[in-house]
Amino acid sequence: MPDTALITGASSGIGAEFARYHASKGGDVVLTARSEARLKALAAELEAAHGIKAHVFATDLGTGEGVYALVDEITQAGIQIDILINNAGIAPAPNEERFATAVANQMLRLENNVAATTPLNVITDMSDEDWDYMLKVHLYGTFYGSRAAARHMTPQRSGSIINISSVLGLRPTAMAPHYSTAKAAIIALTKSQSQELAPLGVRVNAVCPGYIDTPLLAPMNDLMKVAIVSQIGVGRLGTDDEIAEMVSFIASPKASYCTGEVFSVTGGYSG
Ligand code: NAP
């Protein structure tokens, strides 16, 4: 019987695309995010198109134990989770003024005049609330999901947990210290948990997308996108199906020797 996948952040972008991909292969899905309406619409689409079962559990990962409580609810409903994709995420709101300052600073650097650059004040201006919320959604969300999945998968002696990190977890940016920190910590959590669970048949891996054309990037203006694309080897943003392909491979038995690994999908991003 095909595996059942629990996907956080399934109402949009990469999570929704992976759900489509998994359902097209005949796998059942458990869809979670905050927007119940969008999850229900996707569930109806997948059930009609592929004849699979799509469960919907709406929850906010930024508060409480989110997925941890959810996994209890799901397993009590008699659903076995074979694959967990810890994918839900948010991006810091782009700051046009700060971006313009960073561009001006870069010009000064090219003129060998670093002393004249203007402070960006990213950390100094960050509120406790912004820092906490970013870590809660990404890092705590992944922790709660992984803890619950481990408890559920270990007795099965099988399972695959895939944590969606980011290229910024590998190469942090000054513009988003909270996002970069959360994504880097997810990589450490992935490696640590994989060591504990590998002997028990549960694989844990991370995927680091580069810049992918999903609603997450929508708040960026055109100039910001051009600046990003100029640093991408293939000369374009990635697509959600290019990430879903990688996640599907890692989730499948074809990746049976992959655990504790970090898979980058960046189109040759060099930023
Ligand atoms: P997206 O289209 O904006 O999707 C984000 C998903 O996360 C949505 O389903 C959203 O649903 C859910 N979500 C956000 N906050 C949540 C919360 N508090 N509780 C529960 N669910 C929440 O973005 P995406 O690009 O597919 O991002 C997916 C993952 O890839 C994220 O972890 C992101 O950091 C990572 N990533 C993306 C890029 C990129 O360039 N797009 C690059 C590197 C890494 P609701 O709004 O309905 O809750």
GROMACS .gro file of C-alpha atoms and ligand atoms in nm:
model
  319
    1MET     CA    1   0.000   0.000   0.000
    2PRO     CA    2   0.144   0.349  -0.083
    3ASP     CA    3   0.267   0.555   0.210
    4THR     CA    4   0.071   0.823   0.393
    5ALA     CA    5   0.244   1.163   0.412
    6LEU     CA    6   0.175   1.435   0.670
    7ILE     CA    7   0.268   1.771   0.520
    8THR     CA    8   0.284   2.094   0.718
    9GLY     CA    9   0.237   2.415   0.521
   10ALA     CA   10   0.031   2.218   0.270
   11SER     CA   11  -0.202   2.501   0.172
   12SER     CA   12   0.044   2.671  -0.065
   13GLY     CA   13   0.372   2.655  -0.258
   14ILE     CA   14   0.612   2.367  -0.200
   15GLY     CA   15   0.390   2.183   0.051
   16ALA     CA   16   0.086   2.186  -0.179
   17GLU     CA   17   0.297   2.078  -0.476
   18PHE     CA   18   0.447   1.786  -0.282
   19ALA     CA   19   0.094   1.683  -0.176
   20ARG     CA   20  -0.009   1.683  -0.544
   21TYR     CA   21   0.297   1.482  -0.638
   22HIS     CA   22   0.248   1.226  -0.359
   23ALA     CA   23  -0.124   1.187  -0.433
   24SER     CA   24  -0.051   1.137  -0.803
   25LYS     CA   25   0.157   0.833  -0.704
   26GLY     CA   26  -0.139   0.693  -0.508
   27GLY     CA   27  -0.031   0.797  -0.158
   28ASP     CA   28  -0.275   0.931   0.102
   29VAL     CA   29  -0.200   1.273   0.248
   30VAL     CA   30  -0.262   1.456   0.573
   31LEU     CA   31  -0.270   1.829   0.499
   32THR     CA   32  -0.205   2.092   0.763
   33ALA     CA   33  -0.165   2.473   0.769
   34ARG     CA   34  -0.370   2.760   0.915
   35SER     CA   35  -0.604   2.811   0.621
   36GLU     CA   36  -0.869   2.541   0.651
   37ALA     CA   37  -1.051   2.660   0.338
   38ARG     CA   38  -0.744   2.624   0.115
   39LEU     CA   39  -0.662   2.283   0.267
   40LYS     CA   40  -1.016   2.159   0.205
   41ALA     CA   41  -1.006   2.280  -0.156
   42LEU     CA   42  -0.675   2.097  -0.212
   43ALA     CA   43  -0.804   1.782  -0.041
   44ALA     CA   44  -1.112   1.781  -0.265
   45GLU     CA   45  -0.891   1.834  -0.574
   46LEU     CA   46  -0.660   1.545  -0.481
   47GLU     CA   47  -0.936   1.301  -0.387
   48ALA     CA   48  -1.120   1.371  -0.713
   49ALA     CA   49  -0.809   1.352  -0.932
   50HIS     CA   50  -0.635   1.053  -0.777
   51GLY     CA   51  -0.889   0.857  -0.569
   52ILE     CA   52  -0.672   0.886  -0.258
   53LYS     CA   53  -0.773   0.987   0.097
   54ALA     CA   54  -0.681   1.345   0.192
   55HIS     CA   55  -0.726   1.440   0.558
   56VAL     CA   56  -0.734   1.804   0.670
   57PHE     CA   57  -0.618   1.932   1.010
   58ALA     CA   58  -0.593   2.311   1.037
   59THR     CA   59  -0.355   2.443   1.302
   60ASP     CA   60  -0.119   2.734   1.373
   61LEU     CA   61   0.239   2.618   1.424
   62GLY     CA   62   0.337   2.952   1.571
   63THR     CA   63   0.148   2.882   1.891
   64GLY     CA   64   0.162   2.595   2.136
   65GLU     CA   65   0.276   2.252   2.033
   66GLY     CA   66   0.105   2.262   1.692
   67VAL     CA   67   0.199   1.945   1.510
   68TYR     CA   68   0.283   1.759   1.832
   69ALA     CA   69  -0.077   1.765   1.947
   70LEU     CA   70  -0.188   1.715   1.590
   71VAL     CA   71   0.002   1.389   1.544
   72ASP     CA   72  -0.172   1.251   1.853
   73GLU     CA   73  -0.506   1.352   1.706
   74ILE     CA   74  -0.417   1.197   1.370
   75THR     CA   75  -0.291   0.868   1.510
   76GLN     CA   76  -0.590   0.844   1.743
   77ALA     CA   77  -0.802   0.870   1.428
   78GLY     CA   78  -0.627   0.548   1.315
   79ILE     CA   79  -0.406   0.709   1.049
   80GLN     CA   80  -0.049   0.574   1.023
   81ILE     CA   81   0.203   0.840   0.922
   82ASP     CA   82   0.488   0.705   0.708
   83ILE     CA   83   0.631   1.036   0.589
   84LEU     CA   84   0.646   1.372   0.768
   85ILE     CA   85   0.736   1.685   0.573
   86ASN     CA   86   0.814   1.969   0.816
   87ASN     CA   87   0.761   2.243   0.560
   88ALA     CA   88   0.545   2.526   0.702
   89GLY     CA   89   0.722   2.858   0.692
   90ILE     CA   90   0.710   3.234   0.669
   91ALA     CA   91   0.955   3.488   0.530
   92PRO     CA   92   1.055   3.816   0.691
   93ALA     CA   93   0.870   4.107   0.533
   94PRO     CA   94   1.103   4.268   0.278
   95ASN     CA   95   1.224   4.614   0.376
   96GLU     CA   96   1.268   4.832   0.065
   97GLU     CA   97   1.456   5.109   0.247
   98ARG     CA   98   1.705   4.863   0.395
   99PHE     CA   99   1.747   4.693   0.059
  100ALA     CA  100   1.830   5.030  -0.101
  101THR     CA  101   2.084   5.093   0.176
  102ALA     CA  102   2.243   4.752   0.116
  103VAL     CA  103   2.272   4.827  -0.258
  104ALA     CA  104   2.427   5.168  -0.186
  105ASN     CA  105   2.668   5.003   0.061
  106GLN     CA  106   2.768   4.751  -0.205
  107MET     CA  107   2.852   5.036  -0.444
  108LEU     CA  108   3.067   5.197  -0.173
  109ARG     CA  109   3.245   4.866  -0.122
  110LEU     CA  110   3.320   4.848  -0.493
  111GLU     CA  111   3.473   5.196  -0.455
  112ASN     CA  112   3.684   5.058  -0.167
  113ASN     CA  113   3.507   5.293   0.074
  114VAL     CA  114   3.366   5.059   0.338
  115ALA     CA  115   3.407   5.330   0.603
  116ALA     CA  116   3.126   5.529   0.439
  117THR     CA  117   2.870   5.248   0.448
  118THR     CA  118   2.544   5.299   0.641
  119PRO     CA  119   2.450   5.058   0.924
  120LEU     CA  120   2.166   4.821   0.828
  121ASN     CA  121   2.054   4.780   1.193
  122VAL     CA  122   1.881   4.449   1.126
  123ILE     CA  123   1.955   4.292   1.466
  124THR     CA  124   1.938   4.617   1.661
  125ASP     CA  125   1.589   4.695   1.529
  126MET     CA  126   1.450   4.344   1.568
  127SER     CA  127   1.174   4.297   1.826
  128ASP     CA  128   1.154   4.002   2.063
  129GLU     CA  129   0.820   3.915   1.902
  130ASP     CA  130   0.963   3.893   1.549
  131TRP     CA  131   1.256   3.682   1.666
  132ASP     CA  132   1.033   3.447   1.870
  133TYR     CA  133   0.768   3.402   1.604
  134MET     CA  134   1.022   3.315   1.332
  135LEU     CA  135   1.182   3.051   1.554
  136LYS     CA  136   0.846   2.919   1.671
  137VAL     CA  137   0.706   2.857   1.324
  138HIS     CA  138   1.024   2.708   1.176
  139LEU     CA  139   1.238   2.555   1.448
  140TYR     CA  140   0.982   2.475   1.718
  141GLY     CA  141   0.735   2.361   1.453
  142THR     CA  142   0.996   2.120   1.316
  143PHE     CA  143   1.093   2.007   1.665
  144TYR     CA  144   0.735   1.936   1.772
  145GLY     CA  145   0.659   1.758   1.446
  146SER     CA  146   0.977   1.550   1.459
  147ARG     CA  147   0.929   1.456   1.825
  148ALA     CA  148   0.576   1.340   1.761
  149ALA     CA  149   0.672   1.154   1.445
  150ALA     CA  150   0.960   0.979   1.619
  151ARG     CA  151   0.726   0.858   1.890
  152HIS     CA  152   0.488   0.732   1.625
  153MET     CA  153   0.739   0.590   1.373
  154THR     CA  154   0.984   0.421   1.608
  155PRO     CA  155   0.747   0.136   1.705
  156GLN     CA  156   0.676   0.089   1.330
  157ARG     CA  157   1.054   0.065   1.272
  158SER     CA  158   1.005   0.268   0.955
  159GLY     CA  159   0.943   0.624   0.845
  160SER     CA  160   1.091   0.924   0.672
  161ILE     CA  161   1.109   1.275   0.815
  162ILE     CA  162   1.205   1.555   0.578
  163ASN     CA  163   1.276   1.900   0.716
  164ILE     CA  164   1.257   2.194   0.476
  165SER     CA  165   1.547   2.421   0.566
  166SER     CA  166   1.688   2.679   0.321
  167VAL     CA  167   2.001   2.783   0.141
  168LEU     CA  168   2.004   3.057   0.406
  169GLY     CA  169   2.051   2.788   0.671
  170LEU     CA  170   2.377   2.704   0.496
  171ARG     CA  171   2.474   3.060   0.398
  172PRO     CA  172   2.304   3.302   0.641
  173THR     CA  173   2.212   3.649   0.525
  174ALA     CA  174   2.251   3.970   0.725
  175MET     CA  175   1.902   4.068   0.610
  176ALA     CA  176   1.727   3.783   0.796
  177PRO     CA  177   1.920   3.665   1.104
  178HIS     CA  178   1.613   3.505   1.267
  179TYR     CA  179   1.518   3.312   0.950
  180SER     CA  180   1.879   3.209   0.884
  181THR     CA  181   1.925   3.097   1.245
  182ALA     CA  182   1.604   2.893   1.246
  183LYS     CA  183   1.695   2.724   0.917
  184ALA     CA  184   2.052   2.647   1.032
  185ALA     CA  185   1.920   2.502   1.358
  186ILE     CA  186   1.685   2.279   1.158
  187ILE     CA  187   1.990   2.131   0.985
  188ALA     CA  188   2.154   2.057   1.321
  189LEU     CA  189   1.830   1.901   1.450
  190THR     CA  190   1.808   1.689   1.134
  191LYS     CA  191   2.160   1.551   1.177
  192SER     CA  192   2.119   1.492   1.549
  193GLN     CA  193   1.784   1.316   1.522
  194SER     CA  194   1.897   1.106   1.224
  195GLN     CA  195   2.171   0.951   1.435
  196GLU     CA  196   1.926   0.845   1.703
  197LEU     CA  197   1.663   0.710   1.462
  198ALA     CA  198   1.872   0.546   1.188
  199PRO     CA  199   1.908   0.214   1.375
  200LEU     CA  200   1.531   0.217   1.428
  201GLY     CA  201   1.449   0.233   1.058
  202VAL     CA  202   1.349   0.600   1.053
  203ARG     CA  203   1.536   0.831   0.815
  204VAL     CA  204   1.568   1.207   0.878
  205ASN     CA  205   1.692   1.442   0.606
  206ALA     CA  206   1.688   1.812   0.525
  207VAL     CA  207   1.623   1.991   0.197
  208CYS     CA  208   1.763   2.339   0.139
  209PRO     CA  209   1.576   2.514  -0.140
  210GLY     CA  210   1.731   2.818  -0.302
  211TYR     CA  211   1.495   3.096  -0.414
  212ILE     CA  212   1.172   2.933  -0.531
  213ASP     CA  213   0.887   3.112  -0.709
  214THR     CA  214   0.609   3.060  -0.453
  215PRO     CA  215   0.379   3.303  -0.265
  216LEU     CA  216   0.656   3.329  -0.004
  217LEU     CA  217   0.850   3.559  -0.238
  218ALA     CA  218   0.546   3.761  -0.349
  219PRO     CA  219   0.616   4.059  -0.117
  220MET     CA  220   0.957   4.118  -0.282
  221ASN     CA  221   0.968   4.395  -0.541
  222ASP     CA  222   1.105   4.338  -0.892
  223LEU     CA  223   1.445   4.491  -0.813
  224MET     CA  224   1.494   4.253  -0.519
  225LYS     CA  225   1.410   3.958  -0.742
  226VAL     CA  226   1.651   4.077  -1.013
  227ALA     CA  227   1.924   4.111  -0.750
  228ILE     CA  228   1.860   3.754  -0.636
  229VAL     CA  229   1.838   3.605  -0.986
  230SER     CA  230   2.169   3.772  -1.076
  231GLN     CA  231   2.328   3.539  -0.819
  232ILE     CA  232   2.160   3.221  -0.947
  233GLY     CA  233   2.374   3.023  -1.190
  234VAL     CA  234   2.085   2.901  -1.406
  235GLY     CA  235   1.946   3.256  -1.426
  236ARG     CA  236   1.597   3.206  -1.287
  237LEU     CA  237   1.402   3.130  -0.969
  238GLY     CA  238   1.327   2.764  -0.896
  239THR     CA  239   0.978   2.613  -0.917
  240ASP     CA  240   0.784   2.432  -0.647
  241ASP     CA  241   0.775   2.111  -0.852
  242GLU     CA  242   1.156   2.109  -0.868
  243ILE     CA  243   1.160   2.093  -0.487
  244ALA     CA  244   0.873   1.842  -0.474
  245GLU     CA  245   1.073   1.608  -0.702
  246MET     CA  246   1.367   1.611  -0.461
  247VAL     CA  247   1.144   1.565  -0.155
  248SER     CA  248   0.967   1.273  -0.326
  249PHE     CA  249   1.297   1.102  -0.399
  250ILE     CA  250   1.414   1.139  -0.038
  251ALA     CA  251   1.080   1.017   0.095
  252SER     CA  252   1.087   0.708  -0.126
  253PRO     CA  253   1.262   0.375  -0.065
  254LYS     CA  254   1.499   0.474  -0.349
  255ALA     CA  255   1.672   0.692  -0.088
  256SER     CA  256   1.705   0.406   0.164
  257TYR     CA  257   2.075   0.486   0.225
  258CYS     CA  258   2.016   0.858   0.278
  259THR     CA  259   1.979   0.980   0.634
  260GLY     CA  260   2.124   1.281   0.815
  261GLU     CA  261   2.183   1.432   0.471
  262VAL     CA  262   2.133   1.789   0.356
  263PHE     CA  263   2.014   1.823  -0.004
  264SER     CA  264   2.053   2.165  -0.167
  265VAL     CA  265   1.836   2.259  -0.464
  266THR     CA  266   1.947   2.611  -0.555
  267GLY     CA  267   2.010   2.637  -0.931
  268GLY     CA  268   2.370   2.724  -0.848
  269TYR     CA  269   2.297   3.014  -0.610
  270SER     CA  270   2.623   3.183  -0.515
  271GLY     CA  271   2.502   3.465  -0.289
  272NAP     P1  272   0.437   2.947   0.088
  272NAP     O1  273   0.384   2.920  -0.047
  272NAP     O2  274   0.416   3.080   0.149
  272NAP     O3  275   0.380   2.834   0.186
  272NAP     C1  276   0.403   2.839   0.326
  272NAP     C2  277   0.310   2.741   0.393
  272NAP     O4  278   0.332   2.746   0.535
  272NAP     C3  279   0.163   2.774   0.369
  272NAP     O5  280   0.091   2.654   0.349
  272NAP     C4  281   0.120   2.840   0.500
  272NAP     O6  282  -0.017   2.817   0.517
  272NAP     C5  283   0.207   2.764   0.601
  272NAP     N1  284   0.225   2.838   0.726
  272NAP     C6  285   0.285   2.959   0.742
  272NAP     N2  286   0.280   2.996   0.871
  272NAP     C7  287   0.218   2.896   0.939
  272NAP     C8  288   0.182   2.878   1.075
  272NAP     N3  289   0.207   2.969   1.169
  272NAP     N4  290   0.118   2.762   1.109
  272NAP     C9  291   0.090   2.669   1.016
  272NAP     N5  292   0.121   2.681   0.885
  272NAP    C10  293   0.184   2.794   0.847
  272NAP     O7  294   0.595   2.923   0.093
  272NAP     P2  295   0.690   2.808   0.033
  272NAP     O8  296   0.789   2.877  -0.050
  272NAP     O9  297   0.613   2.695  -0.022
  272NAP    O10  298   0.765   2.765   0.167
  272NAP    C11  299   0.767   2.632   0.217
  272NAP    C12  300   0.894   2.612   0.297
  272NAP    O11  301   1.007   2.627   0.210
  272NAP    C13  302   0.913   2.713   0.410
  272NAP    O12  303   0.963   2.648   0.525
  272NAP    C14  304   1.018   2.809   0.354
  272NAP    O13  305   1.092   2.871   0.457
  272NAP    C15  306   1.099   2.712   0.272
  272NAP     N6  307   1.180   2.779   0.171
  272NAP    C16  308   1.120   2.850   0.071
  272NAP    C17  309   1.200   2.916  -0.021
  272NAP    C18  310   1.141   3.000  -0.131
  272NAP    O14  311   1.216   3.073  -0.197
  272NAP     N7  312   1.012   2.993  -0.160
  272NAP    C19  313   1.339   2.908  -0.011
  272NAP    C20  314   1.396   2.832   0.089
  272NAP    C21  315   1.315   2.768   0.181
  272NAP     P3  316  -0.123   2.910   0.594
  272NAP    O15  317  -0.092   3.052   0.556
  272NAP    O16  318  -0.254   2.859   0.548
  272NAP    O17  319  -0.098   2.881   0.739
   0.00000   0.00000   0.00000
